[in-house]
XYZ file of C-alpha atoms in Angstrom:
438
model
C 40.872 94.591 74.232
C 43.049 97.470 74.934
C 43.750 98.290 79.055
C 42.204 101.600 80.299
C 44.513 104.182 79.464
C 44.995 105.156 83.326
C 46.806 101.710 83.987
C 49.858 102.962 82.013
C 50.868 104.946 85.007
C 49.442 101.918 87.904
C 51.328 101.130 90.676
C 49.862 99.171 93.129
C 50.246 98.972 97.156
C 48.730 95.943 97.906
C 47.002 94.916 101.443
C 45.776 92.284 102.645
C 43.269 93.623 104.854
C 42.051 91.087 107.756
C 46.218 90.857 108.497
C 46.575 94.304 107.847
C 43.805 95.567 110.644
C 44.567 92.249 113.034
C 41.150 90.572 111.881
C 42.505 87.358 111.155
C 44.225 85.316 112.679
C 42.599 86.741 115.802
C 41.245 84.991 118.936
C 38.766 87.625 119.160
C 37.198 88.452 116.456
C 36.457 92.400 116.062
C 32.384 92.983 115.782
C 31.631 95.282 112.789
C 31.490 98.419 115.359
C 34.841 98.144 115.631
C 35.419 99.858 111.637
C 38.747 98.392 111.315
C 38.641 98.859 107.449
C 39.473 102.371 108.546
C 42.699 101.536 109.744
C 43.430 100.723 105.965
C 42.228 104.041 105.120
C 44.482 105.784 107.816
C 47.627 104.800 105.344
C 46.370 106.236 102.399
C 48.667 108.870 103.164
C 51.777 106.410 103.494
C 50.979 104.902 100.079
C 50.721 108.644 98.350
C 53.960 109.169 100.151
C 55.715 106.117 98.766
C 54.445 107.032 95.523
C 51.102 104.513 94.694
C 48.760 105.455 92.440
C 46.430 103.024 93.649
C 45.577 100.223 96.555
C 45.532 96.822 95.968
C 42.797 95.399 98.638
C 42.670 91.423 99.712
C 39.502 89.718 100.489
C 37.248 92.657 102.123
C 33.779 90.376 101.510
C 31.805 88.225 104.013
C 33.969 85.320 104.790
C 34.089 82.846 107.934
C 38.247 82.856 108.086
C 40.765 84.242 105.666
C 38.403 85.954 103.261
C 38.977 83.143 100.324
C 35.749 81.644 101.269
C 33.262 83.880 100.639
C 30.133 84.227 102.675
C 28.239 87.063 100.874
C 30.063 88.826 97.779
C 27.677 92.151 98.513
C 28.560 92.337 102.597
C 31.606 93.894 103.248
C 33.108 91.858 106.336
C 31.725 92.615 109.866
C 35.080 92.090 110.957
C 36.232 94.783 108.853
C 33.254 96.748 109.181
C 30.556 98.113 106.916
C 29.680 99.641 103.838
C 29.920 103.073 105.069
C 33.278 102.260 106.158
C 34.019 100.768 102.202
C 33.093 104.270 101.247
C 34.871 106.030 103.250
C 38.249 104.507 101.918
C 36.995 104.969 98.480
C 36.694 108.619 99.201
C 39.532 109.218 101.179
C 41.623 107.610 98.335
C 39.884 109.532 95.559
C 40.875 112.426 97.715
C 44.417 111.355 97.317
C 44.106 110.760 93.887
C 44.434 107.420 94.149
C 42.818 104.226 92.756
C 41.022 100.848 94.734
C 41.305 97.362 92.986
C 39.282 94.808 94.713
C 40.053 91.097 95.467
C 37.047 88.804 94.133
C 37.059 84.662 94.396
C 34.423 83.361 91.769
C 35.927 79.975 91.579
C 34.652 79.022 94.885
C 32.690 80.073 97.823
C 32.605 79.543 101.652
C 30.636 76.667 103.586
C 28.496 79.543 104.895
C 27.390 80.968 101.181
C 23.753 81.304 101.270
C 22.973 78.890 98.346
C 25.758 76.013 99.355
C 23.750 76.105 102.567
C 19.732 75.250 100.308
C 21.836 73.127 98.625
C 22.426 70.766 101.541
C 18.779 71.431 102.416
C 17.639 69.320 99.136
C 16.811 72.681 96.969
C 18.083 71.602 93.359
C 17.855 75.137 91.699
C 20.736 75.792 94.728
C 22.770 72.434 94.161
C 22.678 73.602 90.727
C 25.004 76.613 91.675
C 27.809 73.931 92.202
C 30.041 71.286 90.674
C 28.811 67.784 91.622
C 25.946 67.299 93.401
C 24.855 67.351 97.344
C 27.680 65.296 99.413
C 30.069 65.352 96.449
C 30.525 68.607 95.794
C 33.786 69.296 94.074
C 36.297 71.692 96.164
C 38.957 73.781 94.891
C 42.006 71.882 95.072
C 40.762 69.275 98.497
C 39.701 72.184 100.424
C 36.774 70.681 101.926
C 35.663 74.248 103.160
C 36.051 75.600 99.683
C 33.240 74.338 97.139
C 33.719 75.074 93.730
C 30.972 77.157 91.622
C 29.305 75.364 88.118
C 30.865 77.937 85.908
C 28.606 76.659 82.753
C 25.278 77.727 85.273
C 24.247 81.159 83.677
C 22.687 82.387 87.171
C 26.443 81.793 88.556
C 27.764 84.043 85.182
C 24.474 86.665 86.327
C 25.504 86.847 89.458
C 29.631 87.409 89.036
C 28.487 90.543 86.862
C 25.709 91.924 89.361
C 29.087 91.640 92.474
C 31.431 93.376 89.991
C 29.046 95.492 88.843
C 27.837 96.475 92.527
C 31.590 97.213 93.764
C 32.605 98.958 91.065
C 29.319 101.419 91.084
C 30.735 102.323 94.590
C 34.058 103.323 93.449
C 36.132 100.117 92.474
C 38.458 100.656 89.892
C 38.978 97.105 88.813
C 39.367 93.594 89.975
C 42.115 90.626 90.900
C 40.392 87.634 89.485
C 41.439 84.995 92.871
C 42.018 81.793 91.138
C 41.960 82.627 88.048
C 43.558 79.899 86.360
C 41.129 77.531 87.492
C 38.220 78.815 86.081
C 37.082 77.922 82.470
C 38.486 80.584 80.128
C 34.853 80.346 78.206
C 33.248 81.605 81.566
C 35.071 85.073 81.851
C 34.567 85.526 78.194
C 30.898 85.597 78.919
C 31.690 87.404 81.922
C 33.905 90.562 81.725
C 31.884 91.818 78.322
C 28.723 92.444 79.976
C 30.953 94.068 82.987
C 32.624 96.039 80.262
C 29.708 97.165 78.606
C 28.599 98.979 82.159
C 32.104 100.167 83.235
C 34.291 100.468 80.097
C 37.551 101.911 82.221
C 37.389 98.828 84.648
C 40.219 96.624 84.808
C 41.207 93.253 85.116
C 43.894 90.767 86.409
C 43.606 87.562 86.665
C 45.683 85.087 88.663
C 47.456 82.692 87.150
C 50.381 80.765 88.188
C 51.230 78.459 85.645
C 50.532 78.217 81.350
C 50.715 80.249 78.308
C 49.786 83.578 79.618
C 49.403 85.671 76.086
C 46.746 82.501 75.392
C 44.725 82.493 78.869
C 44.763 86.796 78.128
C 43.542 86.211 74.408
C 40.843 83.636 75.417
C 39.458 85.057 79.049
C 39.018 88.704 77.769
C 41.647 89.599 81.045
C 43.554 93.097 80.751
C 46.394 91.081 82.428
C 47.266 87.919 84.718
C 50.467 87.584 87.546
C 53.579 87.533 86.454
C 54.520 84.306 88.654
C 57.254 83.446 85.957
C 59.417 86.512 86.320
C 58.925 86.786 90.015
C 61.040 83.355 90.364
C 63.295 84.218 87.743
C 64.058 87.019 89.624
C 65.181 85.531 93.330
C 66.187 82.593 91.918
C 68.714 83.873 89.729
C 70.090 86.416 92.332
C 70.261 83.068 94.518
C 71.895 80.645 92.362
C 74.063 83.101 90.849
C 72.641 82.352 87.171
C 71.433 85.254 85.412
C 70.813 83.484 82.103
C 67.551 81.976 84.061
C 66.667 85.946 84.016
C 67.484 86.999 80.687
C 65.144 83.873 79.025
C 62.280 85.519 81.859
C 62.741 88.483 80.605
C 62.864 87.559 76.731
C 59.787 86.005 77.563
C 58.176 88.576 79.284
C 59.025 90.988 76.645
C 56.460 88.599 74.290
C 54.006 89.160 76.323
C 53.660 92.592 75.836
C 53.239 92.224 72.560
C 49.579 91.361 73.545
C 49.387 92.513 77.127
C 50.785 94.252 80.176
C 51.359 92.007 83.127
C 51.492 92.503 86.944
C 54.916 92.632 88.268
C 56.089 91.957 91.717
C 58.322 90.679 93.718
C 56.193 89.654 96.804
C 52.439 89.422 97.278
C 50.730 87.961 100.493
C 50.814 83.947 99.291
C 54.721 83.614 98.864
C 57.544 84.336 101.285
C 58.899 87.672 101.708
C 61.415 88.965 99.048
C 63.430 90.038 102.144
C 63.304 86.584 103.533
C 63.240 84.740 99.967
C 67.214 86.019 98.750
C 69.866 85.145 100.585
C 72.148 88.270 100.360
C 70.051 91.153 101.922
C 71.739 93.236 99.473
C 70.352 91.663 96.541
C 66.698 92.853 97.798
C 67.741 96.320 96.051
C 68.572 94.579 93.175
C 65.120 92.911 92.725
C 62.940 96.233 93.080
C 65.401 97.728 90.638
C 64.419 94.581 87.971
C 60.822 95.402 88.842
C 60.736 99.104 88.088
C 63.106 98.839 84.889
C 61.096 96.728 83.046
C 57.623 96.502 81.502
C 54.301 96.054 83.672
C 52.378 97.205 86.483
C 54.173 96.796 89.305
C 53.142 96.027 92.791
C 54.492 96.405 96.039
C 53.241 94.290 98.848
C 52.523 96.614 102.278
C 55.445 95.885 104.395
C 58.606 95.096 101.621
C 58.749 98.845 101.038
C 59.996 98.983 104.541
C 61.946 95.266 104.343
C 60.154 93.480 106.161
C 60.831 89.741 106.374
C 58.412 86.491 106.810
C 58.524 83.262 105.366
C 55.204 81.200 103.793
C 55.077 77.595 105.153
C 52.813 74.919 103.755
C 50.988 74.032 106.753
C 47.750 75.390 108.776
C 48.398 79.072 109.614
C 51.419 78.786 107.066
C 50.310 82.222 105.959
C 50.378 84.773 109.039
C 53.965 85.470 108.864
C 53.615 87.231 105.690
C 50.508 88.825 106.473
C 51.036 90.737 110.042
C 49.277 93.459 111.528
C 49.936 97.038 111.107
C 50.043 99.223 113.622
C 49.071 103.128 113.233
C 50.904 105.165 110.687
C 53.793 105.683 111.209
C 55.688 102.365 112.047
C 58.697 102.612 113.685
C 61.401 101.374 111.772
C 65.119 101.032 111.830
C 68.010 103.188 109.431
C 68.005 99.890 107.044
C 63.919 100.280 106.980
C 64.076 103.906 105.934
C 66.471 103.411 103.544
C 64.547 100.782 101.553
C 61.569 102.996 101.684
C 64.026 106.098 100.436
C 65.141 103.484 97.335
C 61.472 102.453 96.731
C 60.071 106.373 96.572
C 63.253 107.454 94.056
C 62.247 104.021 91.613
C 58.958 104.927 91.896
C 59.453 108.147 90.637
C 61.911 107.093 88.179
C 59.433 104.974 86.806
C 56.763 108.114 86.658
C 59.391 110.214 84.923
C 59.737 107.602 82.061
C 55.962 106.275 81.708
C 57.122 104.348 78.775
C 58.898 102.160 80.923
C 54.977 100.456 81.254
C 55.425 98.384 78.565
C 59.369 98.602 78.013
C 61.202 95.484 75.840
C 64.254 94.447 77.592
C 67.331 92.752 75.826
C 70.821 91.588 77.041
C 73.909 94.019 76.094
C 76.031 91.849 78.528
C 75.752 88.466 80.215
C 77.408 85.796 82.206
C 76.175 84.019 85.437
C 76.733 87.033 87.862
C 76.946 89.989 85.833
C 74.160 91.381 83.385
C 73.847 94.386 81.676
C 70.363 95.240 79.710
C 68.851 97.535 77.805
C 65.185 98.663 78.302
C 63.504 100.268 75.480
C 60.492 102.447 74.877
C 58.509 102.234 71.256
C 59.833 105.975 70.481
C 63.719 105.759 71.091
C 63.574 105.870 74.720
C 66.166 103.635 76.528
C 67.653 103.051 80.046
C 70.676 100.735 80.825
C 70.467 98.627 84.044
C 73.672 96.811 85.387
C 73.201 94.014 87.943
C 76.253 92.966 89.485
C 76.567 89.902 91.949
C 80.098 88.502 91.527
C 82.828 89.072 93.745
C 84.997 91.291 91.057
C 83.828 94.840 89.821
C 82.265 94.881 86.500
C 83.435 96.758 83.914
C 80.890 98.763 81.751
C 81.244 100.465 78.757
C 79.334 102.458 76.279
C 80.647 101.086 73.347
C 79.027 97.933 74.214
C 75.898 99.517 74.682
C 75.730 101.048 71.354
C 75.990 104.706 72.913
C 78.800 107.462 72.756
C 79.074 108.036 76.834
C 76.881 106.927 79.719
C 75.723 108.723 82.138
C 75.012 107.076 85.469
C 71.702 108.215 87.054
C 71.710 106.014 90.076
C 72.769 102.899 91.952
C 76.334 102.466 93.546
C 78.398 105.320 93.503
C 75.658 107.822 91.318
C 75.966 110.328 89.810
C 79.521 110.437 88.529
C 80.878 113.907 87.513
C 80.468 113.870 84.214
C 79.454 111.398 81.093
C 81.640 108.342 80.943
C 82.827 105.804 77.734
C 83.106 103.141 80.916
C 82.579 103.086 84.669
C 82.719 99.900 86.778
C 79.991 98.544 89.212
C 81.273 97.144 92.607
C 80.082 93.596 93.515
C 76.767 93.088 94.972
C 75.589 96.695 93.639
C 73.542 98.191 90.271
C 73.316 101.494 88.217
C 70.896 102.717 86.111
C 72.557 104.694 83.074
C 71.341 106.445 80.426
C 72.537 107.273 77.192
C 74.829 110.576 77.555
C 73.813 113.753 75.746
């Protein structure tokens, strides 16, 4: 199955809107008069600005606390609002030319789910919905308020196309499969056909953490899954000084393409802030460099284009500090916060003035622990050269190595030189982008 052609030029602001509009965690919750989904809507412009082609929602469904356990699938949240309010973002973002992907948990519902509740009440078509029976209902991994659907019940596979189906005749564009990984492959491959079949340019990622992602693609019918693999490779290695760990990621990732294109990113709302995850602020450049240089569809999470921090904790309420409230557009931030949104507007753009960079192979041309030097490579010729550099000693760079005449430096530390170059060096703790001279 071959991705909608429109994905090839996807990049995704993602929100996670009950933090995003102050809904949850909230001591007062907002009544559905309140139309806070339109606060979403208000940075449309912002994400057109940064240069989005698309917004990544969270949860937006019925949900009793932090939108993972569903309620009702075909109620938008009265703490968010109401459907008019669902269509108004759609059409202020079609406006803006941009795209909606919505955020939909079929593995498990919500203690307040309509059938999980006749269930309890001794109705056995109900009970059937679910994974054990009444009392020992299975729960997605010990969450007692999370009970886990009967995947191998046809009405649960009828109803997961009628709530894609629904959303997507409003406006969707596509859909982040919550929990992917934990439902049987055999269950979206009954599944996202029949969804197909009604909206052929729909598309779909799936989250998974863990496994062989080219086989979970091949066997669940998914136009992609999370790349969790090269999102570690890429802290830890700026971390622990090791950038072999990054070159296997990214010799790995450039298999996967050979079968599909993932989603890249380098934060999300479940893990800590890149900001907060890397120990050298510096090296939070070099990260969102890695993620626009090489193949995917890359995502930004609302608040890292502007650096913000926040670490995940496991715990109760472990969560909120990476999933704040926004304020009205604009947000007032510092010279260091307008100069990471500055970097992520000019790789954004870089990546839209070499589209083939969607599903670009990347090799080594140089590598040791704290210097790397790689290649990324389009199908027709195309290449870029990206130099990472987090030693303490310049690195020296040359064009001979790369396989090129002269170099031409396009940015990163000290860009653009004043003319083509057979070598440059890279200061510590700084990266180029280069392209063949000529």
């Amino acid at each position: 199955m071959a991705e909608p052609q429109w994905v090839q030029y996807a990049v995704w602001w993602q929100v996670y809107p009950l933090g995003f509009v102050g809904a949850f965690p909230s001591s007062s919750p907002p009544a559905p008069d309140e139309h806070r989904l339109r606060r979403v809507a208000d940075w449309l412009d912002h994400a057109q600005a940064l240069g989005a082609s698309g917004i990544a929602l969270g949860p937006v469904f019925a949900s009793r606390s932090h939108g993972y356990d569903t309620t009702d699938h075909f109620r938008i949240d009265p703490r968010l609002g109401d459907d008019d309010d669902f269509d108004d973002l759609v059409a202020r973002a079609r406006d803006r030319g941009l795209r909606v992907l919505l955020d939909g948990v079929f593995n498990h519902v919500g203690t307040d789910f309509g059938r999980y509740r006749a269930a309890l009440d001794g109705d056995a078509e109900a009970a059937g919905w679910f994974r054990g029976r009444p009392g020992r209902f299975a729960t997605f991994e010990g969450h007692g308020d999370l009970i886990a659907l009967r995947h191998d019940n046809p009405a649960v596979a009828d109803y997961v196309v009628e709530v894609m189906c629904h959303w997507l005749d409003r406006g969707a564009d596509g859909w982040r499969l919550d929990a992917a990984y934990a439902v049987p492959a055999e269950f979206w491959d009954r599944v996202l056909p029949r969804v197909r079949a009604r909206h052929p340019q729909a598309w779909f990622v799936g989250e998974v953490i863990h496994g062989d992602y080219a086989q979970i693609v091949a066997s669940t019918g998914f136009d992609a899954v999370t790349q969790y693999e090269l999102w570690k490779a890429i802290w830890s290695s700026l971390n622990d000084g090791n950038f072999h760990e990054l070159d296997w990621a990214l010799t790995r990732h450039a298999e996967f393409l050979d079968s599909f294109v993932p989603q890249t990113f380098i934060g999300n709302h479940d893990v800590t802030r890149i900001a907060s995850r890397l120990d050298n602020p510096e090296h939070v450049a070099l990260a969102l460099v890695l993620l626009m240089t090489t193949g995917g569809v890359p995502t930004i999470y609302a608040g890292d284009e502007f650096g913000f921090r926040g670490v995940k904790e496991e715990r109760a309420g472990g969560d909120d500090a990476v999933r704040p409230e926004f304020g009205a557009p604009p947000l007032p931030v510092d010279e260091a916060g307008r100069q990471m949104f500055a970097l992520h507007q000019y790789l954004i753009g870089l990546r839209r003035r070499h589209p083939w960079l969607h599903t670009a192979r990347t090799g080594a041309v140089a590598l040791d622990n704290r210097q790397y030097l790689y290649r990324s490579a389009g199908g027709n010729g195309e290449q870029l050269f990206v130099a990472l550099n987090i030693a303490d000693e310049p690195m020296r760079i040359r064009a001979a190595d790369a396989g090129v005449a002269a170099l031409r430096v396009i940015a990163g530390a000290g860009a653009p030189p004043a003319a083509d170059c057979t070598e440059t060096a890279l200061a510590p703790n700084g990266w180029l982008i280069l392209a063949p001279a000529g």
